[in-house]
Tab-separated table of C-alpha atoms in Angstrom:
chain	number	residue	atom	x	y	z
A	17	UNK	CA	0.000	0.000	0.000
A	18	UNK	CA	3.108	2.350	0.794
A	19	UNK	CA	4.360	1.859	-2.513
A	20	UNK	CA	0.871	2.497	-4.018
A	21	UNK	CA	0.557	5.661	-2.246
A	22	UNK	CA	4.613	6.679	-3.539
A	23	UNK	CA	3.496	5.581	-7.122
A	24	UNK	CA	0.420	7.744	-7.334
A	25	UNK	CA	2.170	10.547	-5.261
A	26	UNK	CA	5.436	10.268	-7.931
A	27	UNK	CA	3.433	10.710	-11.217
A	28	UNK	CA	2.554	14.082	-9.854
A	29	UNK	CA	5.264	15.035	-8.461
A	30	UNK	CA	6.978	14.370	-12.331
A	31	UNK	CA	4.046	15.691	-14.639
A	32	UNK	CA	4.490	18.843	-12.874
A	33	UNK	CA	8.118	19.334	-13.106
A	34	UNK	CA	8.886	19.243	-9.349
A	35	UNK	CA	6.218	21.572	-8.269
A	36	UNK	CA	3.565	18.964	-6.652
A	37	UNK	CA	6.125	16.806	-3.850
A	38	UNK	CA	4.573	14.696	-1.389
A	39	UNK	CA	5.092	12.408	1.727
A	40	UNK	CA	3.397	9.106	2.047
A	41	UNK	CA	2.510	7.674	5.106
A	42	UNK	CA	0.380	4.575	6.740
A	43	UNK	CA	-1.229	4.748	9.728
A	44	UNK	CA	-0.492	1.980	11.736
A	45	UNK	CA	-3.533	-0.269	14.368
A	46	UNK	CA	-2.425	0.045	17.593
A	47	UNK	CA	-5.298	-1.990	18.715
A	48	UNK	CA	-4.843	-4.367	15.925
A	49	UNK	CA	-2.706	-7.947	17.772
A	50	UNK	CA	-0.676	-8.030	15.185
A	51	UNK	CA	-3.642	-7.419	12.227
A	52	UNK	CA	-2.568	-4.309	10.922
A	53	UNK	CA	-6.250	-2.869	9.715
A	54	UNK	CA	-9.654	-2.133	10.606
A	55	UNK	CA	-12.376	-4.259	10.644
A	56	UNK	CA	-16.228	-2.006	9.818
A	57	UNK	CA	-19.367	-3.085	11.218
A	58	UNK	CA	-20.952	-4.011	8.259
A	59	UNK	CA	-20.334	-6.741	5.136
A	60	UNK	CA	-19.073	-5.811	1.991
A	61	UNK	CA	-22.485	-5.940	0.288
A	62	UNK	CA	-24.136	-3.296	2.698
A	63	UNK	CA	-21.293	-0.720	1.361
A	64	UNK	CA	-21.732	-1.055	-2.331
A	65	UNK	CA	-25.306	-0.292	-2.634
A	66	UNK	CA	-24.628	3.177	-3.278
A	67	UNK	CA	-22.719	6.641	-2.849
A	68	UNK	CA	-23.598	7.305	0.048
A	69	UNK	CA	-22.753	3.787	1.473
A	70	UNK	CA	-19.410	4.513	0.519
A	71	UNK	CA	-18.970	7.925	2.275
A	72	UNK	CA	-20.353	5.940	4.989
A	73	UNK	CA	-17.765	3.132	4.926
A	74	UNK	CA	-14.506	6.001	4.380
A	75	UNK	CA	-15.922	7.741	7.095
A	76	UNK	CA	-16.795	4.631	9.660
A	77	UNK	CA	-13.109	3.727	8.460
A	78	UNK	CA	-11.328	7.119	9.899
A	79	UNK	CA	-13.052	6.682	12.973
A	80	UNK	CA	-11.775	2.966	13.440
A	81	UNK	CA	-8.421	4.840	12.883
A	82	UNK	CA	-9.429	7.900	14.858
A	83	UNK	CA	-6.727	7.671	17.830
A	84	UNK	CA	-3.989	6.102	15.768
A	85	UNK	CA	-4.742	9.435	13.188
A	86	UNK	CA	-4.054	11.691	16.203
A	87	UNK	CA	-1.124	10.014	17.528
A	88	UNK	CA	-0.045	10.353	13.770
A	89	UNK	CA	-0.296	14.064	13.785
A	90	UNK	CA	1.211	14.790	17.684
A	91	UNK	CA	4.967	15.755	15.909
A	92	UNK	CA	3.798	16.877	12.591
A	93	UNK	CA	4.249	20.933	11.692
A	94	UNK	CA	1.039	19.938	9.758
A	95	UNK	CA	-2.748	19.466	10.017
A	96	UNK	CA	-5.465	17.077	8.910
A	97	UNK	CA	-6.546	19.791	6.590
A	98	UNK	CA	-3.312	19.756	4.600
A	99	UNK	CA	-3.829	15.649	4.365
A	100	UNK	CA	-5.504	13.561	1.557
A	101	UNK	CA	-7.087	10.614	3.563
A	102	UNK	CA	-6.701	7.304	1.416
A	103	UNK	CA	-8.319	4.168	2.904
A	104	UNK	CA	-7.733	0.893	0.941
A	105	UNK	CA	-10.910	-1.856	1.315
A	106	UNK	CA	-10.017	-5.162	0.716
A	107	UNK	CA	-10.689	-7.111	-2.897
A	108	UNK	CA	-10.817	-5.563	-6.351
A	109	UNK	CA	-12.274	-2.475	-7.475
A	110	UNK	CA	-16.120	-2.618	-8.972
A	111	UNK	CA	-14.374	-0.113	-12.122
A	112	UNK	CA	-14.368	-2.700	-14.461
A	113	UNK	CA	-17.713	-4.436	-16.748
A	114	UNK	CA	-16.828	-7.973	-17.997
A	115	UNK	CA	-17.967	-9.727	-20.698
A	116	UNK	CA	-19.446	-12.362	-18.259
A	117	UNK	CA	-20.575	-13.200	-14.981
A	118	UNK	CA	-19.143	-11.112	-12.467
A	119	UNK	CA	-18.078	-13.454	-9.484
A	120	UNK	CA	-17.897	-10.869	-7.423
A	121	UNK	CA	-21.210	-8.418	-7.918
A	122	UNK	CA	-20.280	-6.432	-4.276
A	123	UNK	CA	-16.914	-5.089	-5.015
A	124	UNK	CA	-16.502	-1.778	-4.223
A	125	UNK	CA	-16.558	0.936	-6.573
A	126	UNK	CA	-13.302	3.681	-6.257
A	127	UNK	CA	-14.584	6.667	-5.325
A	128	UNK	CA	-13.533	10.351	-4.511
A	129	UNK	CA	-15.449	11.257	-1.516
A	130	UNK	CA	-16.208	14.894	-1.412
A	131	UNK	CA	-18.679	16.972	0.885
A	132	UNK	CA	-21.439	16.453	-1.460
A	133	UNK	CA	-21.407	12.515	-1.257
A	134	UNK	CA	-21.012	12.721	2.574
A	135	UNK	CA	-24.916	14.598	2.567
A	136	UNK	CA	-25.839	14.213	5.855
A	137	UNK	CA	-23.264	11.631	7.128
A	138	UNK	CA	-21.659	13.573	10.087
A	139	UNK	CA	-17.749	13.660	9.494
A	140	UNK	CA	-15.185	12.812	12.084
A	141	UNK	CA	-13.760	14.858	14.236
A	142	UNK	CA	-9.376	14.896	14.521
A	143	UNK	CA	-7.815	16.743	17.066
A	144	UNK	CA	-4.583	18.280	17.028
A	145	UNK	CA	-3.143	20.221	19.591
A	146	UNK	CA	-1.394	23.697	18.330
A	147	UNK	CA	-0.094	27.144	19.805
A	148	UNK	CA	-3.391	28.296	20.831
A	149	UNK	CA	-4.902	24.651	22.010
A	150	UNK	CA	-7.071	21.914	21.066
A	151	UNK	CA	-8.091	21.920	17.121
A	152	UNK	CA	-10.762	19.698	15.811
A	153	UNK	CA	-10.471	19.256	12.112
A	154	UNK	CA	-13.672	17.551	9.935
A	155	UNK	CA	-12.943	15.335	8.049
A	156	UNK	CA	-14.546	15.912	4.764
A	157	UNK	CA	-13.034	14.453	1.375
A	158	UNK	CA	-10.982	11.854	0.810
A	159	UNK	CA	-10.655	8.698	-1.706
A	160	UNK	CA	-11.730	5.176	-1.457
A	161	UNK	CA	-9.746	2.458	-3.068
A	162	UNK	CA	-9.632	-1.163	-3.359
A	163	UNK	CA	-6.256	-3.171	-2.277
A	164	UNK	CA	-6.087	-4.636	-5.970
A	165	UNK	CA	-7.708	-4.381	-9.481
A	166	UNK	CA	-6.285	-8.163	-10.076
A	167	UNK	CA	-8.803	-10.738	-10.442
A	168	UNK	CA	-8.028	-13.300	-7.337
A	169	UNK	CA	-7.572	-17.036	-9.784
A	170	UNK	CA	-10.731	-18.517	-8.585
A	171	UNK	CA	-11.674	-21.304	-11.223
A	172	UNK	CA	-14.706	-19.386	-12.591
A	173	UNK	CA	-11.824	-16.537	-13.634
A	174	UNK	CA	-11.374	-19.944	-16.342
A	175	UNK	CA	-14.615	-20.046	-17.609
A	176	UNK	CA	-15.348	-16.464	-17.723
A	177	UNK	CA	-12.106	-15.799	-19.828
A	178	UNK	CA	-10.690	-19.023	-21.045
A	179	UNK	CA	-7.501	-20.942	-20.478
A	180	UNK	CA	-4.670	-22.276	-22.424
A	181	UNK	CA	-7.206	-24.779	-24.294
A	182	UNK	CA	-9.056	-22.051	-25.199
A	183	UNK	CA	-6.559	-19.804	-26.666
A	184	UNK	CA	-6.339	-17.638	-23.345
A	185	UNK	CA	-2.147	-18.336	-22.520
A	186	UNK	CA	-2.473	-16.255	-19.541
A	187	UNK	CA	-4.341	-14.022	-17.166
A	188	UNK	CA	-1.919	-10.974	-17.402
A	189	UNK	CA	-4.505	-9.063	-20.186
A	190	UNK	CA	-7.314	-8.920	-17.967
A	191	UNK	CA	-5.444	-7.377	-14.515
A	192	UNK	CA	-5.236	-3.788	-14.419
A	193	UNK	CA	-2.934	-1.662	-12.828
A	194	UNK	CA	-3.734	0.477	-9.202
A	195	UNK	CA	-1.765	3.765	-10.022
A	196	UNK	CA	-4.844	4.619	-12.950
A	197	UNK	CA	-7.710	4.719	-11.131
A	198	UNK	CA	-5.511	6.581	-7.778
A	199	UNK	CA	-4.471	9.519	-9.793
A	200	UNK	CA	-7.731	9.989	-11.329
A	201	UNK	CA	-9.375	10.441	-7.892
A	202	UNK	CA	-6.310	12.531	-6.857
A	203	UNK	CA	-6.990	14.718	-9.374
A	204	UNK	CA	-10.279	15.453	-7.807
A	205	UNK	CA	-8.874	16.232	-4.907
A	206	UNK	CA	-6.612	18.644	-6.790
A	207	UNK	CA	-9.646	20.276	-8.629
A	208	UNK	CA	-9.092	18.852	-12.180
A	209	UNK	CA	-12.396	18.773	-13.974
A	210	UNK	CA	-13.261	15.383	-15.345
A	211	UNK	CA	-12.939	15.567	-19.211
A	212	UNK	CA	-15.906	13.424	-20.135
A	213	UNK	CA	-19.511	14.373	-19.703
A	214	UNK	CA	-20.220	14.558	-16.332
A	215	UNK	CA	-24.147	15.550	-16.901
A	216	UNK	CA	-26.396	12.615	-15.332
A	217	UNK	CA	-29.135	14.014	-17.055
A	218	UNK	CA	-27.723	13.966	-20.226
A	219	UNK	CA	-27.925	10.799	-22.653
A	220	UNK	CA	-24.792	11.207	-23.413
A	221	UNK	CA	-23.566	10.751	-19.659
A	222	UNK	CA	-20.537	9.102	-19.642
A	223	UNK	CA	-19.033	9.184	-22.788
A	224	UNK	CA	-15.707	10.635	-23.323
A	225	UNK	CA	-14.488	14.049	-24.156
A	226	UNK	CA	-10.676	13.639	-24.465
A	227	UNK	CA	-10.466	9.762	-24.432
A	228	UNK	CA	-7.620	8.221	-24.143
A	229	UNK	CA	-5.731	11.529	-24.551
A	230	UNK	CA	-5.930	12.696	-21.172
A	231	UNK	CA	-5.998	11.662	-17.174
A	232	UNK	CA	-9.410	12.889	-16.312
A	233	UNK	CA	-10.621	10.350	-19.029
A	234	UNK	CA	-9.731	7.044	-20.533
A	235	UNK	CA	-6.460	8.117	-20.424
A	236	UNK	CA	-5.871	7.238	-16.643
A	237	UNK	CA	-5.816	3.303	-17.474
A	238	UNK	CA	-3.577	3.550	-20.237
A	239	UNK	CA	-0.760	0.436	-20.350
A	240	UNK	CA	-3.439	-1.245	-18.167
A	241	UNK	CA	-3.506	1.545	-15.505
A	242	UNK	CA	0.167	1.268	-14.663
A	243	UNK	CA	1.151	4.485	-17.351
A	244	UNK	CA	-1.583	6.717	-17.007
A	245	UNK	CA	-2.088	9.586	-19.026
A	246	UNK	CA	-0.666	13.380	-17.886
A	247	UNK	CA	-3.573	15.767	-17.797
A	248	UNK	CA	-4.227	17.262	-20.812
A	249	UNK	CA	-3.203	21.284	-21.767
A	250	UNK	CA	-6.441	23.046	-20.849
A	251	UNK	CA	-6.304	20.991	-17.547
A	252	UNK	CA	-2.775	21.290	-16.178
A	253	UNK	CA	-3.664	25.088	-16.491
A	254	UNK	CA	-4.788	24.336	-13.264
């Protein structure tokens, strides 16, 4: 996951020349006997039922980590607010449509979580103490991600997609990269504006703008998600 977050953080930090650096940092269970995560309150299938579920699972997740965040920030010169909160949720990412049955229909969907999918979910609270005391920072954006886009080899991955008998030789066409779909939601955070249409209402929601020819579009899973696109002119404006 460290090297995940140094991948995603390193494309930006080189398609702007220097001007974007980063740190990258886990946060650690200290409740956790020697299982270094979180466990939620709910199965996987409650979660991917919709937006808001998954506001509700990032948030429910930084308040698992709520003490361990603070500890995190006791020697840091910085704040929560100058932070991108990443959580990872375990199995692949619901980005993908195959040509098949799906063996797993309750993956969850990568998402940027912004104040407008968070409604009325209250955020969490992190304290930091500074000069003048106590701080509480919301918490109100951050990005949900899955801990692989690789399809696990279960034997149905065979008959959805072949095998050597069946002129599939291997596997390695159908797994897609992380880095992709994690600079894409990054560059929400950043305020990049997505270059397909965005318009729900629109018929032609969806469809690309730029295609393939720019990271706020198809462009972020070139080479299988592991060489996404820069953004495109009009966008690194920004």
């Amino acid at each position: 996951f460290l090297r995940q977050l140094k991948a995603a953080g390193s494309y930006y930090e080189n398609i702007s020349n220097g001007s974007l650096p980063f740190e990258a940092h886990m946060i650690s269970n200290s409740n956790s006997s020697g299982n270094d995560y979180y466990t939620m309150s709910n199965e996987m299938e409650y979660y991917a039922k919709g937006d808001v579920f998954l506001a509700e699972l990032f948030t429910e997740a930084i308040d698992s980590a709520k003490l361990d965040i603070e500890l995190f920030f006791e020697d840091k010169e910085y704040s929560p607010d100058d932070v991108v909160f990443i959580v990872f949720h375990a199995g692949i990412g619901q980005e993908f449509s195959y040509p098949s049955l799906d063996p797993t229909i309750y993956d969850l969907k990568s998402a940027y979580i912004d104040e407008q999918m968070m409604g009325e979910i209250e955020p969490i609270m992190i304290n930091k103490e500074g000069l003048s005391g106590t701080v509480s920072y919301p918490i109100l954006s951050g990005i949900l991600l899955p801990e692989t886009q690789n399809l696990i080899y279960y034997d149905v991955v065979e008959d959805i997609f072949g095998n050597p008998d069946y002129g599939t030789e291997d596997l390695c066409e159908i797994q897609i990269g992380l880095t992709g779909v994690f600079v894409l939601q990054l560059g929400y955070e950043l305020g990049l504006p997505p270059m397909f249409n965005n318009d729900s209402s629109s018929a032609d929601y969806g469809n690309p703008g730029i295609g393939l020819f720019g990271l706020m579009d198809h462009g972020s899973n070139n080479g299988h998600g592991v060489i996404p696109a820069v953004p495109n002119p009009w966008t690194r404006i920004k």
